[in-house]
């Protein structure tokens, strides 16, 4: 084989190849592979043939230049207004444009558009009604054709009530007002409510029974439904009591129990007797038994937390109310056909009828009467009236009493204060705001309010207020006025706010940011102070003592230039007020400030004696002058004058005695105070007061 490698084969070589056993084996494998290939090819051909048989015969080949592209079939466009659900959302502006394009107002498309608009309007109004805007919502509801959309109104009301049962009293008031104008709408709503309750009772649906029964209870309170319906529902619920049925009946009783007590006492007594029997049988859950006991307690209190009609919802006069007598077990038609659109052949006529009814209800016809009587003259008058109204509108000045700007200003200041790291940054922010001068005091008030709101006093606010006082005199004057206002109304503040305010003003006084003359408004006496004002003065002076120290504070309070402003703090007009001031400052730990007051109180008897002696000497001088002038009179006159002089001398001696008694008792009283003899203090005080009264009596007689 190595010799034959590289040369071309010969016929003899081919014979050798066919006769070689190893090469025969390889050829057999090649034959098998070839057979498998042909089998696969034939199976593919057969599958292609089957596919061709299943299809339609291919059309004759056309020239690609002359072949036309296939035309796609367009889907039939549906009018979104004519679909069952109203189709996709259509913006209001586009909807109005579509309505304006329709010339035939009685056509199907226009009626469908108006129906969709009516449904959206009723749903929106019912969903946003509450106690405060119920009158406005009723007026807007009556603007819509609720006779045509009474099914929509009933459905929206029931859905809204079931979604938010806490507003059931509001929806009941809406139904009561509409029922007074359109009783058929109130009857429809009541029928659907009864059917909903019966459906929930059959299905053991407690939630549906609760919402339906609560609505019925409030309609009974509004005199839309008769109280017999309530008693029938309660009897049905308690006939075969279960935990759920008893719970529903108790919830029902809470809402209409007071009304039933007034109109049907025998009926509600029977209901409560049935509840008592259920409680005694003890076949229900403990939780429901507790609910029955709570119900009896509510009845004992007279349903004080469950009034018949809440405040602000008694909107229908008694003579306008229309009560429906609908039993529980009767067969009613729910009239679901009213919930869907149906073409009205007399659409325009019915719309005009409702407009007339609406004008009658809302009193709109009176203002429009007699407008179209004069033709072109009316048009000219209307133009003139329009010009006059325009001139009047220009003259009207509108004053904003809502204080929106003030609230925004205070909010801005609060945010600036809370977002600042230190007082200098805060002062810089507030100054850059460049607010008007009229807001200066409001800024100072806001700083004080922010300080009062803190749990504890923060020095930040005192430093901020001091910085503004040093910047401009207007701020200092504003804080002076605020100090006086705060002291006059200090009894309105809580203890924590009072403490913060006092500490802030103490800081301003210590730093001389505000003058000490502001203390002029404080008068320390038993009659002119309250507990709040005494706490304020106590915290103020204790904080000043902590800042300045007692010697410096005493020195400042003895400043001769400031003495007129401290007369109320340290009164000398009356010994009683003087004693009160001494005791007050001593009790708060600042007795060192009252040294001069104590000296004044000790010297008060001597001062009083010298004053009385001066008065007596002046009296004796005047009496001697009068006696010398009357020396030339008659003998009877001389005897009279002698008797007068004797009486005056006796009175002067009596007044001198009482003066000595006053001085002695006062000295003993002060001695008892200084040396702790409290057991004799009251006795000497009584002697002192009696002596003063005696002296006044003698002086009056003289």
XYZ file of C-alpha atoms in Angstrom:
702
model
C 0.000 0.000 0.000
C 2.841 2.368 0.686
C 4.255 1.603 -2.762
C 1.000 2.241 -4.506
C 0.383 5.545 -2.556
C 0.479 8.530 -4.837
C -0.341 6.886 -8.174
C -3.649 6.743 -10.045
C -5.824 3.621 -9.633
C -6.069 0.954 -12.338
C -8.909 -1.460 -13.205
C -7.161 -4.118 -11.235
C -7.122 -1.846 -8.245
C -10.893 -1.349 -8.505
C -11.462 -5.051 -8.344
C -9.320 -5.166 -5.283
C -11.391 -2.404 -3.699
C -14.664 -4.226 -4.275
C -13.263 -7.428 -2.900
C -11.777 -5.750 0.232
C -13.974 -6.591 3.268
C -13.385 -3.349 5.188
C -14.309 -1.268 2.198
C -17.443 -3.316 1.657
C -18.617 -2.427 5.176
C -18.105 1.276 4.499
C -20.108 1.142 1.289
C -23.025 -0.484 3.078
C -23.100 2.369 5.593
C -23.148 4.879 2.737
C -26.121 3.064 1.193
C -28.022 3.238 4.445
C -27.379 6.933 4.828
C -28.543 7.517 1.265
C -31.753 5.572 1.892
C -32.495 7.622 5.013
C -31.974 10.839 3.079
C -34.400 9.788 0.370
C -36.955 8.731 2.958
C -36.781 12.139 4.666
C -37.051 13.879 1.322
C -40.094 11.842 0.353
C -41.780 12.585 3.746
C -41.210 16.328 3.246
C -42.705 16.089 -0.225
C -45.718 14.250 1.094
C -46.284 16.913 3.829
C -45.949 19.696 1.264
C -48.468 17.893 -0.937
C -50.930 17.627 1.980
C -50.559 21.339 2.696
C -51.135 22.175 -0.958
C -54.274 20.035 -0.996
C -55.712 21.865 2.000
C -55.305 25.302 0.366
C -57.263 26.824 -2.453
C -55.581 26.675 -5.842
C -53.122 29.475 -6.301
C -54.283 32.222 -8.666
C -52.611 32.792 -11.929
C -49.455 34.783 -11.688
C -49.898 38.429 -12.422
C -47.483 40.981 -13.505
C -46.085 42.632 -10.340
C -46.092 46.018 -12.068
C -49.806 45.855 -12.772
C -50.791 44.148 -9.455
C -52.774 46.456 -7.063
C -52.072 46.394 -3.310
C -54.790 44.727 -1.206
C -57.296 47.102 0.353
C -57.698 46.744 4.162
C -61.219 46.668 5.477
C -61.946 49.530 7.864
C -63.649 48.781 11.166
C -67.010 50.300 11.612
C -66.555 53.394 13.798
C -68.891 53.429 16.763
C -70.284 56.652 18.081
C -68.934 56.941 21.646
C -72.138 58.631 22.738
C -74.347 55.785 21.556
C -72.492 53.018 23.384
C -73.972 51.501 26.493
C -71.504 52.989 28.971
C -71.107 56.300 27.217
C -67.816 55.284 25.603
C -64.453 56.852 26.300
C -64.033 60.090 28.197
C -65.046 63.148 26.211
C -63.784 66.529 27.465
C -66.587 68.918 28.409
C -65.536 71.481 25.808
C -65.652 68.878 23.041
C -68.991 67.581 24.351
C -70.466 71.094 24.215
C -69.097 71.515 20.704
C -70.690 68.225 19.651
C -73.996 69.302 21.149
C -73.800 72.642 19.361
C -73.237 70.872 16.054
C -76.500 68.947 16.430
C -79.318 71.039 15.081
C -82.143 68.634 15.918
C -82.580 68.883 19.706
C -84.959 65.930 19.790
C -82.607 63.538 17.988
C -81.247 60.380 19.565
C -77.665 61.651 19.677
C -78.586 64.894 21.447
C -80.784 63.113 23.981
C -77.995 60.649 24.699
C -75.517 63.475 25.203
C -77.851 65.284 27.599
C -78.459 62.015 29.473
C -74.729 61.442 29.989
C -74.257 65.036 31.146
C -77.202 64.655 33.550
C -75.742 61.454 34.998
C -72.308 63.009 35.564
C -73.813 66.128 37.156
C -76.042 64.205 39.580
C -73.207 61.874 40.596
C -70.847 64.778 41.212
C -73.324 66.787 43.269
C -74.367 63.851 45.460
C -70.757 62.869 46.124
C -69.709 66.307 47.388
C -72.709 67.173 49.586
C -72.111 67.865 53.291
C -73.683 69.833 56.141
C -72.119 73.158 55.194
C -72.968 73.168 51.474
C -76.252 71.257 51.437
C -78.324 74.335 50.533
C -76.109 75.153 47.564
C -76.084 71.506 46.408
C -79.894 71.361 46.522
C -80.132 74.467 44.355
C -77.722 72.970 41.828
C -79.629 69.672 41.852
C -82.884 71.436 41.122
C -81.210 73.113 38.152
C -80.917 69.642 36.594
C -83.935 67.696 35.310
C -84.204 65.297 38.269
C -87.669 64.189 37.133
C -86.116 62.660 34.030
C -83.097 61.448 36.001
C -84.933 60.284 39.136
C -83.572 56.782 38.676
C -80.028 58.168 38.446
C -80.607 60.299 41.541
C -81.939 57.332 43.545
C -79.049 55.110 42.467
C -76.392 57.751 43.201
C -77.851 58.491 46.634
C -77.999 54.836 47.665
C -74.488 54.146 46.364
C -73.040 57.189 48.133
C -74.766 56.257 51.405
C -73.555 52.669 51.298
C -70.005 53.843 50.558
C -69.928 56.400 53.407
C -72.487 55.513 56.058
C -71.222 58.245 58.400
C -72.893 60.849 56.150
C -76.267 59.095 56.193
C -77.918 62.001 58.030
C -76.782 64.362 55.234
C -78.176 62.148 52.463
C -81.417 61.769 54.428
C -81.726 65.556 54.619
C -81.182 65.798 50.840
C -83.898 63.175 50.244
C -86.252 65.000 52.641
C -85.859 68.296 50.761
C -86.357 66.676 47.347
C -89.298 64.646 48.708
C -91.059 67.853 49.758
C -90.947 69.048 46.118
C -91.106 65.717 44.243
C -92.732 63.006 46.436
C -92.416 60.364 43.709
C -88.603 60.581 43.960
C -88.687 60.071 47.729
C -91.044 57.124 47.283
C -88.729 55.543 44.685
C -85.706 55.857 47.002
C -87.672 54.381 49.924
C -88.879 51.443 47.805
C -85.349 50.623 46.715
C -84.164 50.876 50.317
C -86.823 48.420 51.491
C -85.929 45.992 48.710
C -82.226 46.289 49.546
C -82.951 45.524 53.213
C -85.069 42.504 52.344
C -82.394 41.252 49.933
C -79.681 41.625 52.572
C -81.846 39.897 55.182
C -82.479 36.909 52.875
C -78.790 36.618 52.037
C -77.608 37.121 55.652
C -75.598 40.128 54.454
C -75.046 42.109 57.653
C -73.273 45.046 55.967
C -76.130 45.630 53.516
C -78.715 45.356 56.311
C -76.781 47.855 58.452
C -76.505 50.510 55.733
C -80.111 50.104 54.551
C -81.567 50.148 58.074
C -79.518 53.206 59.022
C -80.800 55.102 55.980
C -84.398 54.086 56.768
C -83.947 55.263 60.371
C -82.818 58.714 59.274
C -85.632 58.936 56.734
C -88.065 58.180 59.576
C -86.419 60.966 61.604
C -86.930 63.329 58.646
C -90.623 62.239 58.352
C -90.085 60.800 54.876
C -91.021 57.273 56.011
C -93.667 56.272 58.577
C -92.605 54.880 61.944
C -94.589 51.672 61.290
C -91.849 50.642 58.851
C -89.290 50.901 61.695
C -91.354 48.729 64.016
C -91.882 46.124 61.283
C -88.146 45.943 60.572
C -87.290 45.638 64.277
C -89.918 42.921 64.753
C -88.507 40.982 61.796
C -84.948 41.259 63.102
C -85.820 40.147 66.635
C -88.302 37.422 65.678
C -85.559 34.795 65.327
C -82.615 36.486 67.024
C -79.064 35.824 65.941
C -75.886 37.698 66.746
C -76.032 39.640 63.482
C -79.767 40.402 63.597
C -79.559 41.707 67.183
C -76.551 43.846 66.273
C -78.392 45.331 63.281
C -81.480 46.034 65.401
C -79.407 47.801 68.092
C -77.682 49.963 65.472
C -81.133 50.714 64.038
C -82.533 51.622 67.474
C -79.697 54.028 68.219
C -80.568 56.117 65.175
C -84.369 56.228 65.485
C -84.978 55.366 69.156
C -85.683 58.940 70.237
C -88.143 59.461 67.389
C -89.967 56.213 68.220
C -90.073 57.201 71.893
C -91.927 60.377 70.958
C -94.353 59.027 68.341
C -94.845 55.392 69.433
C -93.876 54.773 73.087
C -95.838 51.509 73.301
C -94.096 50.113 70.231
C -90.589 50.888 71.464
C -91.450 49.511 74.916
C -92.379 46.207 73.255
C -89.077 46.212 71.342
C -87.047 46.800 74.499
C -89.029 44.122 76.324
C -88.068 41.691 73.549
C -84.423 42.722 73.917
C -84.638 42.110 77.664
C -85.955 38.611 77.068
C -83.148 37.883 74.603
C -80.631 39.084 77.179
C -82.115 36.843 79.872
C -82.093 33.810 77.595
C -78.318 34.225 77.104
C -78.299 32.306 73.836
C -76.335 34.938 71.944
C -72.693 35.936 72.102
C -71.313 37.851 75.106
C -70.338 40.759 72.876
C -73.920 41.160 71.671
C -75.205 40.884 75.248
C -72.957 43.808 76.202
C -74.370 45.733 73.244
C -77.908 45.193 74.561
C -76.862 46.460 77.986
C -75.296 49.537 76.388
C -78.538 50.093 74.467
C -80.503 50.123 77.725
C -78.029 52.639 79.159
C -78.471 54.868 76.087
C -82.228 54.697 76.514
C -81.863 55.610 80.195
C -79.827 58.700 79.235
C -82.573 59.764 76.845
C -80.604 59.198 73.595
C -78.680 62.412 74.310
C -75.887 61.463 71.873
C -78.354 60.462 69.132
C -80.683 63.395 68.356
C -83.603 63.048 65.970
C -82.269 65.564 63.445
C -78.674 66.830 63.845
C -78.054 70.553 64.040
C -78.135 72.289 60.667
C -80.161 69.599 58.877
C -83.713 70.496 59.961
C -84.390 72.229 56.641
C -87.975 71.223 55.778
C -90.978 72.943 57.333
C -93.507 70.670 59.012
C -96.322 71.627 56.657
C -94.120 70.828 53.615
C -93.184 67.319 54.760
C -94.655 64.338 52.890
C -94.623 60.989 54.725
C -94.858 57.718 52.793
C -96.737 54.798 54.350
C -94.932 51.830 52.781
C -95.194 48.458 54.600
C -92.211 46.126 54.718
C -93.811 43.013 53.169
C -95.511 44.532 50.088
C -94.342 43.843 46.556
C -92.525 46.813 45.052
C -91.184 47.531 41.606
C -87.598 48.750 41.752
C -88.007 50.495 38.355
C -84.479 49.735 37.170
C -85.487 50.908 33.697
C -85.150 54.465 35.020
C -81.396 53.950 35.455
C -80.687 53.536 31.727
C -81.154 55.798 28.736
C -84.365 55.633 26.789
C -85.334 57.918 23.948
C -88.146 60.327 24.762
C -90.450 61.270 21.912
C -91.655 64.348 23.830
C -88.176 65.403 24.950
C -88.435 69.126 24.229
C -91.923 69.401 25.696
C -90.885 67.660 28.911
C -87.821 69.883 29.221
C -90.007 72.992 28.985
C -92.349 71.611 31.630
C -89.490 71.025 34.020
C -88.142 74.533 33.400
C -91.486 75.920 34.479
C -91.459 73.791 37.615
C -87.881 74.835 38.349
C -88.753 78.516 38.031
C -91.660 78.073 40.382
C -89.503 76.308 42.978
C -86.496 78.600 42.808
C -88.524 81.808 42.349
C -86.787 82.557 39.091
C -89.871 83.633 37.189
C -90.463 86.840 39.153
C -87.242 88.527 38.095
C -87.755 87.642 34.420
C -91.379 88.828 34.085
C -92.126 91.599 31.661
C -88.767 91.628 29.912
C -89.858 90.994 26.328
C -92.798 93.394 26.307
C -91.287 96.504 24.738
C -89.213 95.147 21.835
C -86.338 97.374 20.777
C -86.932 99.798 23.645
C -86.057 97.016 26.091
C -82.812 96.388 24.237
C -81.792 100.021 24.611
C -82.777 100.009 28.281
C -80.717 96.859 28.791
C -77.696 98.569 27.233
C -78.133 101.585 29.493
C -78.564 99.363 32.524
C -75.430 97.478 31.578
C -73.445 100.716 31.420
C -74.799 101.833 34.794
C -73.957 98.510 36.355
C -70.443 98.732 34.909
C -69.957 102.175 36.484
C -71.266 100.935 39.835
C -68.958 97.937 39.676
C -66.014 100.280 39.225
C -67.021 102.286 42.302
C -67.392 99.258 44.575
C -64.440 98.686 46.894
C -63.904 95.112 48.023
C -62.386 94.504 51.439
C -60.843 91.124 52.106
C -62.014 90.040 55.553
C -60.683 86.494 55.256
C -57.130 87.546 56.295
C -55.603 85.360 53.604
C -52.595 87.655 53.276
C -52.041 87.660 57.037
C -52.128 83.876 57.203
C -49.658 83.629 54.312
C -47.366 86.192 55.991
C -47.390 84.273 59.296
C -46.727 81.006 57.468
C -43.710 82.542 55.719
C -42.275 83.808 59.005
C -42.828 80.441 60.700
C -41.067 78.554 57.916
C -38.145 80.991 57.976
C -37.771 80.589 61.756
C -37.972 76.805 61.665
C -35.474 76.485 58.795
C -32.746 78.633 60.421
C -29.788 77.240 62.329
C -29.121 80.299 64.496
C -30.772 83.635 65.266
C -28.446 85.657 63.028
C -29.356 83.599 59.960
C -33.049 83.893 60.847
C -32.838 87.663 61.290
C -31.044 87.947 57.943
C -33.788 85.912 56.196
C -36.594 87.950 57.749
C -34.981 91.280 56.895
C -34.506 90.216 53.268
C -38.255 89.586 52.949
C -38.784 93.359 52.791
C -42.295 93.315 54.236
C -44.227 96.581 54.786
C -43.986 98.619 57.972
C -47.601 97.801 58.820
C -46.523 94.187 59.425
C -43.861 95.071 62.004
C -46.003 94.268 65.034
C -47.266 91.077 63.382
C -43.670 89.927 62.954
C -42.994 90.535 66.657
C -46.204 88.714 67.586
C -45.171 85.761 65.439
C -41.762 85.538 67.125
C -43.453 85.539 70.532
C -46.020 82.929 69.438
C -43.291 80.619 68.124
C -41.453 80.977 71.426
C -44.619 80.217 73.422
C -45.303 77.063 71.404
C -42.027 75.421 72.422
C -41.939 72.788 75.160
C -39.171 74.658 76.974
C -37.788 78.143 76.519
C -35.138 78.446 73.810
C -32.675 81.318 73.981
C -32.862 81.503 70.174
C -36.090 83.519 70.326
C -34.813 85.967 72.947
C -31.689 86.642 70.894
C -33.767 87.028 67.708
C -36.169 89.496 69.346
C -33.240 91.411 70.872
C -31.552 91.670 67.484
C -34.686 93.198 65.921
C -35.045 95.650 68.839
C -31.488 96.835 68.303
C -31.985 97.180 64.541
C -34.931 99.531 64.568
C -36.867 101.497 67.168
C -40.199 100.373 65.694
C -39.522 96.802 66.785
C -38.720 97.943 70.314
C -41.974 99.907 70.523
C -43.870 96.913 69.164
C -42.437 94.650 71.860
C -43.347 97.250 74.508
C -46.962 97.235 73.341
C -46.956 93.425 73.162
C -45.665 93.213 76.762
C -48.576 95.285 78.019
C -51.087 93.287 75.950
C -49.662 89.996 77.166
C -49.803 91.065 80.799
C -53.413 92.150 80.483
C -54.422 88.821 78.897
C -51.960 86.597 80.757
C -54.824 84.576 82.278
C -55.566 83.123 78.835
C -52.205 81.389 78.516
C -51.348 77.901 79.669
C -48.638 77.498 82.284
C -45.994 76.386 79.778
C -46.722 79.252 77.370
C -46.780 81.706 80.291
C -43.345 80.534 81.434
C -41.824 80.866 77.952
C -43.267 84.359 77.456
C -41.989 85.543 80.866
C -38.490 84.182 80.239
C -38.321 85.813 76.813
C -39.279 89.249 78.194
C -36.793 88.771 81.056
C -34.081 88.269 78.441
C -35.155 91.438 76.623
C -35.094 93.436 79.892
C -31.694 92.039 80.889
C -30.151 92.984 77.527
C -31.908 96.407 77.620
C -33.584 95.550 74.318
C -36.791 96.999 75.739
C -36.861 99.787 78.354
C -37.638 98.973 81.979
C -40.506 101.433 81.829
C -42.686 98.582 80.528
C -42.952 97.378 84.142
C -45.214 100.361 84.798
C -48.260 98.242 83.927
C -47.548 95.766 86.766
C -49.271 96.658 90.054
C -48.566 94.221 92.866
C -51.553 94.141 95.197
C -54.171 91.670 96.241
C -56.884 93.375 94.197
C -54.993 94.021 90.949
C -53.310 90.634 90.466
C -54.510 87.167 89.594
C -52.843 83.821 90.041
C -51.621 83.900 86.421
C -50.208 87.416 86.683
C -48.423 86.555 89.961
C -46.847 83.508 88.308
C -45.779 85.715 85.385
C -44.162 88.320 87.711
C -42.519 85.544 89.745
C -40.918 83.892 86.691
C -39.963 87.284 85.234
C -38.085 88.473 88.324
C -36.549 85.100 89.130
C -35.162 84.969 85.589
C -33.874 88.562 85.900
C -32.186 87.631 89.190
C -30.589 84.618 87.488
C -29.281 86.806 84.659
C -28.160 89.857 86.665
C -27.725 88.675 90.231
C -29.614 90.112 93.196
C -27.281 93.092 93.880
C -27.369 94.355 90.298
C -31.116 93.814 90.071
C -31.644 95.686 93.344
C -29.445 98.482 92.084
C -31.435 98.735 88.875
C -34.744 98.803 90.771
C -33.428 101.619 93.030
C -32.488 103.769 90.042
C -33.994 107.203 90.761
C -34.816 107.842 87.097
C -36.973 104.699 86.989
C -38.787 105.084 90.310
C -42.036 106.437 88.753
C -42.321 103.218 86.734
C -41.821 100.955 89.778
C -44.525 102.466 91.982
C -46.870 99.613 91.106
C -44.229 96.977 91.833
C -43.391 98.387 95.270
C -46.498 100.273 96.407
C -46.294 102.798 99.222
C -49.785 104.249 98.959
C -51.426 101.834 101.380
C -49.885 99.754 104.173
C -51.994 96.803 103.107
C -50.561 96.855 99.551
C -47.076 97.395 100.976
C -47.396 94.333 103.184
C -48.688 92.279 100.229
C -45.717 93.293 98.047
C -43.254 92.453 100.849
C -44.829 89.063 101.425
C -44.977 88.309 97.684
C -41.336 89.050 96.929
C -40.237 87.295 100.110
C -42.205 84.153 99.156
C -40.521 83.937 95.723
C -37.052 84.203 97.260
C -36.432 87.877 96.448
C -36.945 89.430 99.871
C -33.771 91.465 99.393
C -35.646 93.712 96.977
C -38.050 94.848 99.725
C -35.630 96.444 102.198
C -36.832 99.954 101.460
C -40.447 98.824 101.673
C -39.825 97.359 105.127
C -38.253 100.613 106.280
C -41.179 102.528 104.874
C -43.650 100.270 106.655
C -41.804 100.680 109.981
C -41.692 104.451 109.648
C -45.273 104.696 108.462
C -46.731 105.313 112.001
C -44.243 108.130 112.671
C -45.030 109.685 109.324
C -48.741 109.405 110.033
C -48.256 110.980 113.511
C -46.265 113.923 112.135
C -48.875 114.469 109.446
C -51.658 114.384 112.030
C -49.772 116.765 114.315
C -49.305 119.189 111.456
C -52.990 118.943 110.704
C -53.871 119.509 114.387
C -51.536 122.486 114.711
C -53.069 124.068 111.669
C -56.496 123.425 113.167
C -55.535 125.041 116.524
C -54.072 128.086 114.745
C -57.251 128.573 112.815
C -59.364 128.162 115.974
C -57.242 130.750 117.891
C -57.612 133.201 115.033
C -61.332 132.725 115.036
C -61.532 133.195 118.840
C -59.546 136.482 118.716
C -61.722 137.760 115.943
C -64.851 137.034 117.985
C -63.605 138.685 121.219
C -65.834 141.761 120.700
C -69.003 139.757 120.477
C -71.763 139.505 123.117
C -71.667 137.410 126.289
C -73.742 134.655 124.771
C -71.367 134.474 121.859
C -68.392 134.293 124.195
C -69.983 131.418 126.090
C -70.626 129.609 122.823
C -67.088 130.111 121.685
C -65.753 128.832 124.983
C -67.888 125.718 124.649
C -66.646 125.251 121.064
C -63.047 125.589 122.113
C -63.541 123.044 124.877
C -65.124 120.593 122.424
C -62.343 121.111 119.917
C -59.710 120.535 122.566
C -61.461 117.362 123.675
C -61.695 116.149 120.075
C -58.038 116.945 119.461
C -57.063 115.042 122.572
C -59.254 112.097 121.378
C -57.692 112.125 117.941
C -54.234 112.302 119.528
C -55.106 109.255 121.619
C -56.299 107.287 118.607
C -53.154 108.264 116.691
C -51.026 106.885 119.507
C -53.147 103.732 119.541
C -52.634 103.277 115.802
C -48.893 103.772 116.094
C -48.599 101.366 119.021
C -50.671 98.613 117.400
C -48.798 98.967 114.116
C -45.428 98.726 115.844
C -46.575 95.632 117.742
C -47.825 94.104 114.486
C -44.512 94.669 112.721
C -42.667 93.313 115.762
C -44.734 90.124 115.567
C -43.955 89.764 111.869
C -40.217 90.317 112.326
C -39.752 88.025 115.311
C -42.191 85.273 114.380
C -44.919 85.843 117.020
C -47.688 84.860 114.615
C -50.150 83.921 117.366
C -50.536 87.616 118.390
C -50.356 89.073 114.892
C -54.131 88.951 114.227
C -54.979 90.577 117.570
C -52.695 93.561 116.986
C -54.013 93.931 113.438
C -57.600 94.120 114.757
C -56.564 96.776 117.314
C -54.834 98.680 114.530
C -57.898 98.625 112.267
C -60.240 99.634 115.139
C -57.992 102.525 116.065
C -57.921 103.767 112.472
C -61.730 103.571 112.283
C -62.052 105.425 115.620
C -59.756 108.198 114.419
C -61.688 108.564 111.185
C -64.978 108.685 113.133
C -63.708 111.422 115.468
C -62.365 113.461 112.557
C -65.715 113.120 110.807
C -67.575 114.319 113.910
C -65.220 117.258 114.275
